[in-house]
Structures are given as C-alpha cells and as structure tokens.
Short mmCIF file of C-alpha atoms and ligand atoms in Angstrom, two decimals:
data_model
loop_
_atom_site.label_atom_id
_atom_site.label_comp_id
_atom_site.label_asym_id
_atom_site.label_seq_id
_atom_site.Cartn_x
_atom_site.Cartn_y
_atom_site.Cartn_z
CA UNK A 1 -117.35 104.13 38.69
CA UNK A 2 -119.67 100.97 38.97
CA UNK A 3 -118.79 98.16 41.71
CA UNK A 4 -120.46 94.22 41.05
CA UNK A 5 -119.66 91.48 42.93
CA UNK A 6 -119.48 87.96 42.35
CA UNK A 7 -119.14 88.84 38.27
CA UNK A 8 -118.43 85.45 35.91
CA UNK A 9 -114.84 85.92 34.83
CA UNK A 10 -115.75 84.19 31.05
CA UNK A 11 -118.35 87.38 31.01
CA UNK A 12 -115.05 89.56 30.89
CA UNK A 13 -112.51 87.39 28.74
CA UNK A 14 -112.69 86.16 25.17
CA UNK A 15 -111.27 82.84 26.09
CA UNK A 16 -114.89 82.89 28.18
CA UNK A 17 -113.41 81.04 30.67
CA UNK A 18 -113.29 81.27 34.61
CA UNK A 19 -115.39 81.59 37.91
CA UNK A 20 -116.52 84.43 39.54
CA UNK A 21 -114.49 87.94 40.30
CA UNK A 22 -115.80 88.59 44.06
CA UNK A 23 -115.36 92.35 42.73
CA UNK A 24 -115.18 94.46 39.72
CA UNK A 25 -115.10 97.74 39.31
CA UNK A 26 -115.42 99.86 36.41
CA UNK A 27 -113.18 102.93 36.15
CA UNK A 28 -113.45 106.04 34.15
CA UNK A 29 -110.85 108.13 34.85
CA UNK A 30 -107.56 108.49 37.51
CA UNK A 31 -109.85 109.34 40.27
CA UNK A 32 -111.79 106.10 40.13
CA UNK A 33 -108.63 104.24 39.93
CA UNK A 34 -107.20 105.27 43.22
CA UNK A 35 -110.82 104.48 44.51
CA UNK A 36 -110.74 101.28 43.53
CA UNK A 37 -107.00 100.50 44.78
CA UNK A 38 -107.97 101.54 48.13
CA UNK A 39 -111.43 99.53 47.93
CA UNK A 40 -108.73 96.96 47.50
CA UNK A 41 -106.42 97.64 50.26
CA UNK A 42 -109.22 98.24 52.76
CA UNK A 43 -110.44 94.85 52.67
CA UNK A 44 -106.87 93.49 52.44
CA UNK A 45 -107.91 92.26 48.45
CA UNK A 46 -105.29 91.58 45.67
CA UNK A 47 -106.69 93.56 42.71
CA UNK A 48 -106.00 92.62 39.08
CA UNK A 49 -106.01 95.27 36.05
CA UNK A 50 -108.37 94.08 32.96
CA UNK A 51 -108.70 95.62 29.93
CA UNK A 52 -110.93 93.87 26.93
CA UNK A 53 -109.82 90.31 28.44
CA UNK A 54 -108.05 88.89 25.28
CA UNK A 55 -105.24 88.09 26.72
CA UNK A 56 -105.70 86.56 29.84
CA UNK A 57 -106.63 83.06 30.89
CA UNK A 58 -108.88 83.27 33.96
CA UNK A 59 -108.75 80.46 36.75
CA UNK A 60 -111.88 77.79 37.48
CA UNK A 61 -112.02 78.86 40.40
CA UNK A 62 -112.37 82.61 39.94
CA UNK A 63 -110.64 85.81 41.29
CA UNK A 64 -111.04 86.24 44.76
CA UNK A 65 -110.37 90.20 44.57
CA UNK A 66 -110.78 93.43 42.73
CA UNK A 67 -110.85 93.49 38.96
CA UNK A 68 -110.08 96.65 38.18
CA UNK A 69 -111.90 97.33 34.60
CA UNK A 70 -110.65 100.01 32.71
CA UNK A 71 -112.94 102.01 30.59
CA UNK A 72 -111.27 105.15 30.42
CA UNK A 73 -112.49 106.80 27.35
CA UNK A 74 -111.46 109.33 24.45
CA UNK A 75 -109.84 109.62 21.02
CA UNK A 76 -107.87 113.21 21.08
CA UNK A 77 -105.68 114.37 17.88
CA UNK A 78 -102.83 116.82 18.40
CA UNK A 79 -101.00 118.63 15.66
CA UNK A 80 -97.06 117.52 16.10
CA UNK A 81 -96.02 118.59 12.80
CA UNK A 82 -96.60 119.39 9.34
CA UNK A 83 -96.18 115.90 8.35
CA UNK A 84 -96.94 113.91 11.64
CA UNK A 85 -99.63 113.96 14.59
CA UNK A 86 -100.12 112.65 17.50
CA UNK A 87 -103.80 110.76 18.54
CA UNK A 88 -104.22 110.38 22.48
CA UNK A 89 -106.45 107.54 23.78
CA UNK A 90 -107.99 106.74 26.85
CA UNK A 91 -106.71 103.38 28.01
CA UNK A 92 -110.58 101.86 27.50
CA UNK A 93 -110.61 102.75 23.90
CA UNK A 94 -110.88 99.77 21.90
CA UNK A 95 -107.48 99.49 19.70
CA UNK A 96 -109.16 98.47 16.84
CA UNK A 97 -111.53 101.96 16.71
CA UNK A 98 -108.36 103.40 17.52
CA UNK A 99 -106.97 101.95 14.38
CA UNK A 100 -109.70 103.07 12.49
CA UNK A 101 -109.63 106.52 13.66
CA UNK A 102 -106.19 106.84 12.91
CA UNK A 103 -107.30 105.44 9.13
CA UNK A 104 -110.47 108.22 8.57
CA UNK A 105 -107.81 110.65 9.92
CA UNK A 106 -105.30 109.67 7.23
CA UNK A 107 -102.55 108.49 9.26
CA UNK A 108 -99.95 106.43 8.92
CA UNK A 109 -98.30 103.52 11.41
CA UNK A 110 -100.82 101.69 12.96
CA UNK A 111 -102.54 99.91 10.44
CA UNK A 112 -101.01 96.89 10.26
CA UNK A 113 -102.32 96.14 13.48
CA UNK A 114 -105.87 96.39 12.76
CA UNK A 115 -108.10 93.74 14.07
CA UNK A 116 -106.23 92.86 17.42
CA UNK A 117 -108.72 92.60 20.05
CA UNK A 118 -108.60 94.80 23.59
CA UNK A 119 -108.09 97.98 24.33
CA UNK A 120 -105.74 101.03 23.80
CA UNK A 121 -104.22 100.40 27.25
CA UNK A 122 -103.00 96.92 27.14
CA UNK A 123 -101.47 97.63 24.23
CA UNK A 124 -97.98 98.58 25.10
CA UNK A 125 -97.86 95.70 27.99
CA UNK A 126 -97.00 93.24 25.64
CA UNK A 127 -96.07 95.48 23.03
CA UNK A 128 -98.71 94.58 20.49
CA UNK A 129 -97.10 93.03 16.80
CA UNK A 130 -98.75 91.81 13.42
CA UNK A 131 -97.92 91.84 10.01
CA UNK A 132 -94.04 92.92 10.42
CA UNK A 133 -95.43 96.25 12.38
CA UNK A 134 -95.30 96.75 16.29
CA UNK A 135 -96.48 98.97 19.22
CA UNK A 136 -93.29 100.45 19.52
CA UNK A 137 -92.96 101.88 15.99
CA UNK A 138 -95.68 104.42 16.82
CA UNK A 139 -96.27 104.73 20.77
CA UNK A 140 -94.73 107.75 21.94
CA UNK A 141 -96.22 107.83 25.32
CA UNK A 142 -98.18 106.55 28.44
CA UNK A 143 -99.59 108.30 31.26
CA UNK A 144 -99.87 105.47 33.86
CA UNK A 145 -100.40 105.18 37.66
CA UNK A 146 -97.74 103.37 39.65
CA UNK A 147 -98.19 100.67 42.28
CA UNK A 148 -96.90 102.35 45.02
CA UNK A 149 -98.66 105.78 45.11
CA UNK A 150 -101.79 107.96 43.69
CA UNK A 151 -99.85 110.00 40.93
CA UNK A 152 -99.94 109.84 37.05
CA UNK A 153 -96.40 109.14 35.44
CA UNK A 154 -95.88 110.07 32.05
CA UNK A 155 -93.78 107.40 30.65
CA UNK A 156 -91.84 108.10 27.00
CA UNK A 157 -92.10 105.04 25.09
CA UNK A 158 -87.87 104.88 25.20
CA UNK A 159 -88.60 103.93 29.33
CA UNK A 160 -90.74 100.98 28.34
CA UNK A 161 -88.29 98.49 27.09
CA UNK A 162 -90.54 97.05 24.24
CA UNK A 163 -89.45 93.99 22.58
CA UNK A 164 -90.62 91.68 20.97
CA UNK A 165 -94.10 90.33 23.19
CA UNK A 166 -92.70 92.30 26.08
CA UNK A 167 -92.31 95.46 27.89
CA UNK A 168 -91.52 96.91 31.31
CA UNK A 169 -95.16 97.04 32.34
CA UNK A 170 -95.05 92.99 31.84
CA UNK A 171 -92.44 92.24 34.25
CA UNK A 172 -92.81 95.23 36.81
CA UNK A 173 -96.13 94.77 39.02
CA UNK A 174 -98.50 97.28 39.46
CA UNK A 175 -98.75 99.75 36.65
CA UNK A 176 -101.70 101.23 35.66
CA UNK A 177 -102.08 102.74 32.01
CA UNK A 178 -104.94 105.60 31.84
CA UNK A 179 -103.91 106.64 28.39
CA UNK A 180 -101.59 106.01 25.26
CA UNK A 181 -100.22 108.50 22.92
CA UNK A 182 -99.05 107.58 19.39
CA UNK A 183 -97.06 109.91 16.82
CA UNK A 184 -98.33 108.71 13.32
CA UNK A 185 -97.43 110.12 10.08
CA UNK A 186 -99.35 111.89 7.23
CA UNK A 187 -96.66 111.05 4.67
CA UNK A 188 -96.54 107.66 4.98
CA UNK A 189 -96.23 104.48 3.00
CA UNK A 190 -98.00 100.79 2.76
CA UNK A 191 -95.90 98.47 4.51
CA UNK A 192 -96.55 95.14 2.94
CA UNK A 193 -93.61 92.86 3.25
CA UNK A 194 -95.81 90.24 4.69
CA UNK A 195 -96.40 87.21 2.23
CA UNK A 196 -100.29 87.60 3.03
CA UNK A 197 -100.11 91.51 2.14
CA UNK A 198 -97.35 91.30 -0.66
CA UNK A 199 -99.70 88.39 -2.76
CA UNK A 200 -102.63 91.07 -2.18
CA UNK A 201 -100.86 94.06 -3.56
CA UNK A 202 -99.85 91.53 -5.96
CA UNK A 203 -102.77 90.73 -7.37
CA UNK A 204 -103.79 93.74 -7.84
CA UNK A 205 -105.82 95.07 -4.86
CA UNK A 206 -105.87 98.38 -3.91
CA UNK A 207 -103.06 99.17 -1.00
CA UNK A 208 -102.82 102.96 -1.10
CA UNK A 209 -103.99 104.27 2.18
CA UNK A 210 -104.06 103.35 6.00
CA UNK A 211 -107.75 102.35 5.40
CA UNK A 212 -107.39 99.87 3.09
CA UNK A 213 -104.33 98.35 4.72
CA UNK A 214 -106.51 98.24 7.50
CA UNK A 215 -108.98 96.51 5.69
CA UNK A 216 -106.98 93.99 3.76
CA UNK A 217 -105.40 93.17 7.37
CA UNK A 218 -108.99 92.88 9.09
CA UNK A 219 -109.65 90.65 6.06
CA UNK A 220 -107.18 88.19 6.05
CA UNK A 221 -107.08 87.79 10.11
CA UNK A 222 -111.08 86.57 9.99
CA UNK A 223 -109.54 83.84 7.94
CA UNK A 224 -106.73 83.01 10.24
CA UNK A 225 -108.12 83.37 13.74
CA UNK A 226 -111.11 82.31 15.04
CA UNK A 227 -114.35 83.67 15.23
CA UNK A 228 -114.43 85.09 18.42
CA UNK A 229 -118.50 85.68 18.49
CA UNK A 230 -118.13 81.71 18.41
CA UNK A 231 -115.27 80.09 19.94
CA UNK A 232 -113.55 81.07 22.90
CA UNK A 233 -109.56 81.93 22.85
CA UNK A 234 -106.85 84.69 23.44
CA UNK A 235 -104.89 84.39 20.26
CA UNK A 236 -101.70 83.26 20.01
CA UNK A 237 -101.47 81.27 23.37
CA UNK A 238 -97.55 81.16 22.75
CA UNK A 239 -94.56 83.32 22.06
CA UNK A 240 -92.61 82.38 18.63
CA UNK A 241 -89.06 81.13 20.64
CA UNK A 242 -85.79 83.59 20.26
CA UNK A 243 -82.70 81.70 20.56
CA UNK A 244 -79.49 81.65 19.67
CA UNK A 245 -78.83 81.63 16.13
CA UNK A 246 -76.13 78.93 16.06
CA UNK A 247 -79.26 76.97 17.77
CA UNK A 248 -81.77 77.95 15.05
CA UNK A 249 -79.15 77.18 12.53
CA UNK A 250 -79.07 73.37 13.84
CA UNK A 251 -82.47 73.05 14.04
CA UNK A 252 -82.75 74.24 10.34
CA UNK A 253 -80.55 71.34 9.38
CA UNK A 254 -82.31 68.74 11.22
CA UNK A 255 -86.06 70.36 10.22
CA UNK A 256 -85.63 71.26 6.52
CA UNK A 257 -88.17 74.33 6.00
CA UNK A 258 -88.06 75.64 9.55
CA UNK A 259 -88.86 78.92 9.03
CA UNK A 260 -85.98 81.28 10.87
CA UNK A 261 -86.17 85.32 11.04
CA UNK A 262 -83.13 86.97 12.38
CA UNK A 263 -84.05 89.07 16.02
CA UNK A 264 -81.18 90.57 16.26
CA UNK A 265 -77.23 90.06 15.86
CA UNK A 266 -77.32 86.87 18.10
CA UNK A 267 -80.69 85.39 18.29
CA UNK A 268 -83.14 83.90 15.74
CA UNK A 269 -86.89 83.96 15.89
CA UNK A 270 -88.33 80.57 15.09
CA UNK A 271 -91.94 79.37 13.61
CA UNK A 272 -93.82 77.91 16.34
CA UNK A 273 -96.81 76.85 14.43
CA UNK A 274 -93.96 75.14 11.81
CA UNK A 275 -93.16 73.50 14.61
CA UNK A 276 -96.40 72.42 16.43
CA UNK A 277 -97.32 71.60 12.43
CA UNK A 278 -94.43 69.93 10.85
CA UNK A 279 -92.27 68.67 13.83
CA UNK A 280 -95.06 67.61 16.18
CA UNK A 281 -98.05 67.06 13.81
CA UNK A 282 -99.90 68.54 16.61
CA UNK A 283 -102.98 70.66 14.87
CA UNK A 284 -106.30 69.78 16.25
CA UNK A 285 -104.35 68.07 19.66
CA UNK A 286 -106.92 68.10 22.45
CA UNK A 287 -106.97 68.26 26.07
CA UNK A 288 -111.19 67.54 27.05
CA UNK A 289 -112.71 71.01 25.62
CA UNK A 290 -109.04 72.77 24.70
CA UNK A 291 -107.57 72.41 21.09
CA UNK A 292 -105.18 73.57 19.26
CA UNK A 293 -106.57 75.57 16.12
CA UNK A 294 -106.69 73.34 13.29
CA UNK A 295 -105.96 76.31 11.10
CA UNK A 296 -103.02 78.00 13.28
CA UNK A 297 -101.60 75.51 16.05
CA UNK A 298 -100.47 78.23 17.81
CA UNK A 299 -103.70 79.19 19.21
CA UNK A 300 -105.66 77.42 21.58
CA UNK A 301 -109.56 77.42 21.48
CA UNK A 302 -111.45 76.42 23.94
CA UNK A 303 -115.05 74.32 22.94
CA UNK A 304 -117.92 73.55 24.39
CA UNK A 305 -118.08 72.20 27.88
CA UNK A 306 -114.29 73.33 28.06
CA UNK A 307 -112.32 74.48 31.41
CA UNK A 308 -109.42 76.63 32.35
CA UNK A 309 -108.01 73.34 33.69
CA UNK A 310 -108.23 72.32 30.23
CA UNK A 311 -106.33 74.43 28.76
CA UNK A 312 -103.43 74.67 31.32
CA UNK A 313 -102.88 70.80 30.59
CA UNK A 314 -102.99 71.31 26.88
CA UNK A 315 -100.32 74.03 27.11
CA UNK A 316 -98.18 72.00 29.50
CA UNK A 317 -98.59 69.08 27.22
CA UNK A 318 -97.85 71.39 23.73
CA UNK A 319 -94.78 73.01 26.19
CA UNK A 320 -93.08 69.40 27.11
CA UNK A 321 -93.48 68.09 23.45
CA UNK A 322 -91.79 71.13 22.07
CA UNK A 323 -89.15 70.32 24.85
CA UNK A 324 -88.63 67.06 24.11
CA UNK A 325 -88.64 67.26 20.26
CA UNK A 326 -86.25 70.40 19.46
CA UNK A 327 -85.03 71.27 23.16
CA UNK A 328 -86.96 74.72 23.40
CA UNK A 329 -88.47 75.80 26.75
CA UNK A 330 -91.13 77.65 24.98
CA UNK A 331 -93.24 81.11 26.56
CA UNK A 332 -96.40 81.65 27.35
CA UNK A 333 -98.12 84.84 25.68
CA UNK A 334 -101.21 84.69 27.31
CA UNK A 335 -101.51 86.20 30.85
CA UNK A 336 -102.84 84.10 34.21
CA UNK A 337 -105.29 86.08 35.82
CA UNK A 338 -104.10 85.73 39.16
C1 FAD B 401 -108.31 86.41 18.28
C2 FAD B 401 -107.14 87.13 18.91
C3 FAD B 401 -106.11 87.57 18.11
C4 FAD B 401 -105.02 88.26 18.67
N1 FAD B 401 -104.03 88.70 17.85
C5 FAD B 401 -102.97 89.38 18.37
C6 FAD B 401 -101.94 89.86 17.51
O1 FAD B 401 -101.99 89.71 16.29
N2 FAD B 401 -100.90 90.52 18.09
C7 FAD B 401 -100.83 90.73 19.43
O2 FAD B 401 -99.85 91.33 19.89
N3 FAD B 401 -101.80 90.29 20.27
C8 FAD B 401 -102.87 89.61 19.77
N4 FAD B 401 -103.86 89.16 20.60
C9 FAD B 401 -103.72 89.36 22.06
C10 FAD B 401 -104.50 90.59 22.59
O3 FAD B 401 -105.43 91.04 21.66
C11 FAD B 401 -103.55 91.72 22.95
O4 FAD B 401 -102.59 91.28 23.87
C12 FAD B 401 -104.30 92.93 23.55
O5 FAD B 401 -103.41 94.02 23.67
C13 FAD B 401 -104.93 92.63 24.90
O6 FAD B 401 -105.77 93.71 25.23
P1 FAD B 401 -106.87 93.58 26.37
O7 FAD B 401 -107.43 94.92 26.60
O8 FAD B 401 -107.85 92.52 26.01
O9 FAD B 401 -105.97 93.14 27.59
P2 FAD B 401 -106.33 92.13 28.76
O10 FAD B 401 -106.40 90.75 28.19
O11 FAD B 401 -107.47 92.62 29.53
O12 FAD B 401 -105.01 92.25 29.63
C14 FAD B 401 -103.77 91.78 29.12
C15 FAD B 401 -102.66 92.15 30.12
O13 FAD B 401 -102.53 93.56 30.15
C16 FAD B 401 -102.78 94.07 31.46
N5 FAD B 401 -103.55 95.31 31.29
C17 FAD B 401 -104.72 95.46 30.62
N6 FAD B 401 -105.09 96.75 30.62
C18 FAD B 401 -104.15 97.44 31.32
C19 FAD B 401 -103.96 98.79 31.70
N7 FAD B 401 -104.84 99.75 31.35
N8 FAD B 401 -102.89 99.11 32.45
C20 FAD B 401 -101.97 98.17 32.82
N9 FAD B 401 -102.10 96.87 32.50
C21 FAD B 401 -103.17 96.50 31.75
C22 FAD B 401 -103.56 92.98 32.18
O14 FAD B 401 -103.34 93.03 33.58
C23 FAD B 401 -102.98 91.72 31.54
O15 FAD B 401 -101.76 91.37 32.16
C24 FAD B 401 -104.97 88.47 20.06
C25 FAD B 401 -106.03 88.03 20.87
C26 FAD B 401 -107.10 87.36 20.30
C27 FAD B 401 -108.23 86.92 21.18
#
C-alpha cells in the first residue's frame, strides 16, 4: 500500500482533467482497503474508489479526500465444466488484458468488449456494453467490501441488478469490488450482429475465434473513439435514452431515420449520436476546450487548455438542447468524482 498526497487528479483520469487529490492510496489487496477506509475516517475524509479513471470526470478544484486506487492484481482460471470455465480477476486487472487472456485461453463471451478502457473492477458498476454484448452475459461473481463494515461479500451476479449502463453498485454508496469472476465458454460462437462486425465477416475476414473478434473489435474502436495517448475523454459522456415506446414511436415519425432498438416490452432505446447528429447538427459543438467528437457526438473530448468547468457547461448545454428539441431529459454516463 503506497500513500501520496496532493496527487494531480488528470494524472489518474483519461479525461486528464482535475486538481489535486489531497490523498491517494494505492491498494493491493482487502487488507489495504480497510487501511485506507480508516486513514479516511480518522481524519474525518470522504474517500472516493478509482479504478483506471475512464469514467469519471474529476472537479477543477480537486478531491479534498482519499482516493482509494485499486490495484488489486491476478488473472486465476478455474475448471467449471467440460465446456465452460471460470477466469477470476483482481479488481486492478486491466479489462482489456483480461479480455485477452480470456482470448489465448480460448474462451468465449467477453470478446466483444475488447478495447474498453479501466479495470476488471469497475466493470460491473456500470455494467460494461459494446458491440450487442454486456457485463452481465458473462459475470458470475464479485467479491466486494461493503460500506459499512471490514468483511468481503461475495455477490452472485443475479444480486447486482445489471441493466443496461447500470447496476446496484451505481446507485448504492460504498461498495468496494476486490475481484470479478466470469463463467466463459469453450464452445462458443462469433457474435457479430453488429453492422461494423457483420460487413467484416462479410467481406471476408477471418471471425472464427475469441482472438480475432477481439481484434476486429480493437480495430474498428481506434477508428471510432479517440486516441486516448492524445486527447483527453471518458467515452461515451451520455447514456443512449430508454423511453417509452409509444414515445420513440412519435419521435420516429417526426425524425425519419431515428434509429430505435426495442429494451424491453415497454421501452425503446434511442440513438443519441442520431440525435446530437441529425436533430441538433451538434458534432464539433464547443464549450472553450470541450467538444463534442466530430466523429461520434456522443463523446466529449476535452483539448488543449480545456477545464472540467468546460465540460460540465458543454454537457448542460448538449442536455437542454436535447430537451428542448425532442423532450428527453437525457443521462449522464460518466461519473463526478466527488
Ligand atoms: C475511449 C473510451 C471508450 C469507452 N468505451 C466504453 C464502452 O464501449 N462501453 C462501456 O461500457 N464503457 C466504455 N467506456 C467507459 C469506461 O471504460 C468503463 O466505464 C470502465 O469500466 C471504467 O473503468 P475504470 O477502471 O476506468 O473506472 P473508473 O473511471 O476509475 O471508475 C468508474 C466508476 O466505478 C467506480 N469504481 C471503480 N473501481 C471500483 C471498484 N474496484 N469497486 C467499486 N467501485 C469502483 C468508481 O468509483 C466510479 O464511480 C469508455 C471509456 C473511454 C475513455
């Protein structure tokens, strides 16, 4: 367990955003977790749990508390069955290696989801999704710490209420995840019945085994998100809208092409970036160093010179547009440090 103080929070977020952290500590394992809640407590500190720091906007003015960092690591297979097995990872494991393991291993159910930043652990909070695949399809289980006392919990995945974006660990305060434990399959099959994978397989490329999934997915993200060794930004900055499907339905009429995917028997999940695009012509809007990505609208990057203040304007201004155009109140994906 390390302890810094006064760390820059756009050191510890890809957005690369933020003042200074007054604390952060680095944790390893359970023990160094309780150590650094009651590092916390003793000095009457809020404490904040940070993973890789993709999906979190940090404040100008910093964090003044504990960041607890965690860099619990390990990759562990387990035979389940003849046909299945089960890969446990500490919750500091990147997800992307985890991803990859899963590929050299042969296994199926993950790779979809190559190429999403962070780590294992953050995964299930907002239930990570790409490419018509989420979390949920393969998490089995957490072992997590709750807020109120210095025990591990293992959590099945049924207990976590993943949905789309969303989980238990989102709306309840406090959790701590110190490892993740997905069941994957040996016997699996390509799932490619996104347009982007589909046009691959297609034309002819090679979609046989988790690895090159993997690959092809890894692929076409670098052409759809931005470079994050260059430009700062967490991703999708907004949730696509659910709402009721009589509601989509209308909107359909009025915007001819609005993409609508059924959610479930009463709610439809509607394009955001169709509408940021097509409704609001709002690709490339800018709020001083905060823009919308010219090639997804949905994300926000943040240029040079560019401040947390920034892009809290840019997303109010994107959020009251959307408002005022089609009547949505629209989510936020990305979390506020705070
Ligand atoms: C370029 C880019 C593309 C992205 N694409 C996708 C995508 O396709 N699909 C998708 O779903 N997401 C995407 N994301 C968002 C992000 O990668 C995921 O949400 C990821 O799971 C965040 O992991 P992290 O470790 O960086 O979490 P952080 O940003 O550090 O934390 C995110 C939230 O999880 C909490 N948290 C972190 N670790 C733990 C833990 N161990 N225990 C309890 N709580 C914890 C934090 O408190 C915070 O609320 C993208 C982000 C970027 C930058």
């Amino acid at each position: 367990m390390t302890t810094r103080e006064h760390v820059p929070l756009r050191t510890l977020t890809t957005f690369r955003l933020g003042g200074d952290a007054r604390f952060v500590i680095d944790c390893e394992n359970e023990a160094d977790v309780y150590a650094a809640r009651a590092f916390a407590k003793e000095r009457g500190l809020p404490s904040y749990v940070l993973g890789g720091g993709s999906n979190v906007l940090a404040a100008d003015d910093g964090y003044a508390g504990v960041i607890i960092r965690m860099n619990v690591p390990g990759i562990a297979e387990e035979a389940v069955a003849e046909d299945a097995a089960r890969l446990i990872a500490g919750a500091g494991v990147s997800w992307d290696t985890l991803v990859a393991e899963a590929a050299r291993r042969g296994l199926w159910g993950v790779e979809n989801l190559a190429g999403i930043p962070g780590t294992a652990g953050a995964a299930p909070v907002q239930n990570i999704g790409a490419y018509g695949t989420e979390l949920s399809g393969s998490l089995e289980w957490i072992d997590a710490v709750p807020a109120d006392a210095d025990r591990v919990e293992r959590l099945a995945a049924a207990e976590l209420a993943l949905a789309y974006r969303d989980s238990r660990l989102k709306r309840e305060k406090g959790w701590i995840v110190l490892r993740i434990a997905l069941r994957l399959r040996r016997d699996g099959a390509p799932m490619l019945a996104y347009r982007d994978l589909a046009s691959r397989k297609e034309a002819g490329e090679p979609l046989r085994t988790p690895a090159e999934v993997g690959r092809a997915v890894r692929e076409i993200r670098a052409g759809k998100f931005p470079d994050l060794s260059v430009s700062g930004t967490a991703g999708s900055f907004f949730k696509n809208p659910v709402i009721r499907s009589a509601e989509a339905k209308a909107l359909a009429e009025r915007y001819p092409g609005l993409p609508v995917y059924p959610a479930d028997e009463e709610t439809s999940k509607v394009s955001l970036a169709w509408i940021l695009d097509c409704v609001l012509d709002a690709r490339g809007l800018s709020v001083g160093g905060a823009r919308l990505f010219e090639r997804q609208p949905i994300v926000i990057v943040a240029g040079d010179g560019a401040t947390a203040k920034d892009v809290e304007l840019l997303a109010e201004t994107v959020a009251r547009r959307v408002e005022e155009a089609t009547g949505i109140s629209i989510e936020r994906e990305v979390r506020t440090l705070a």
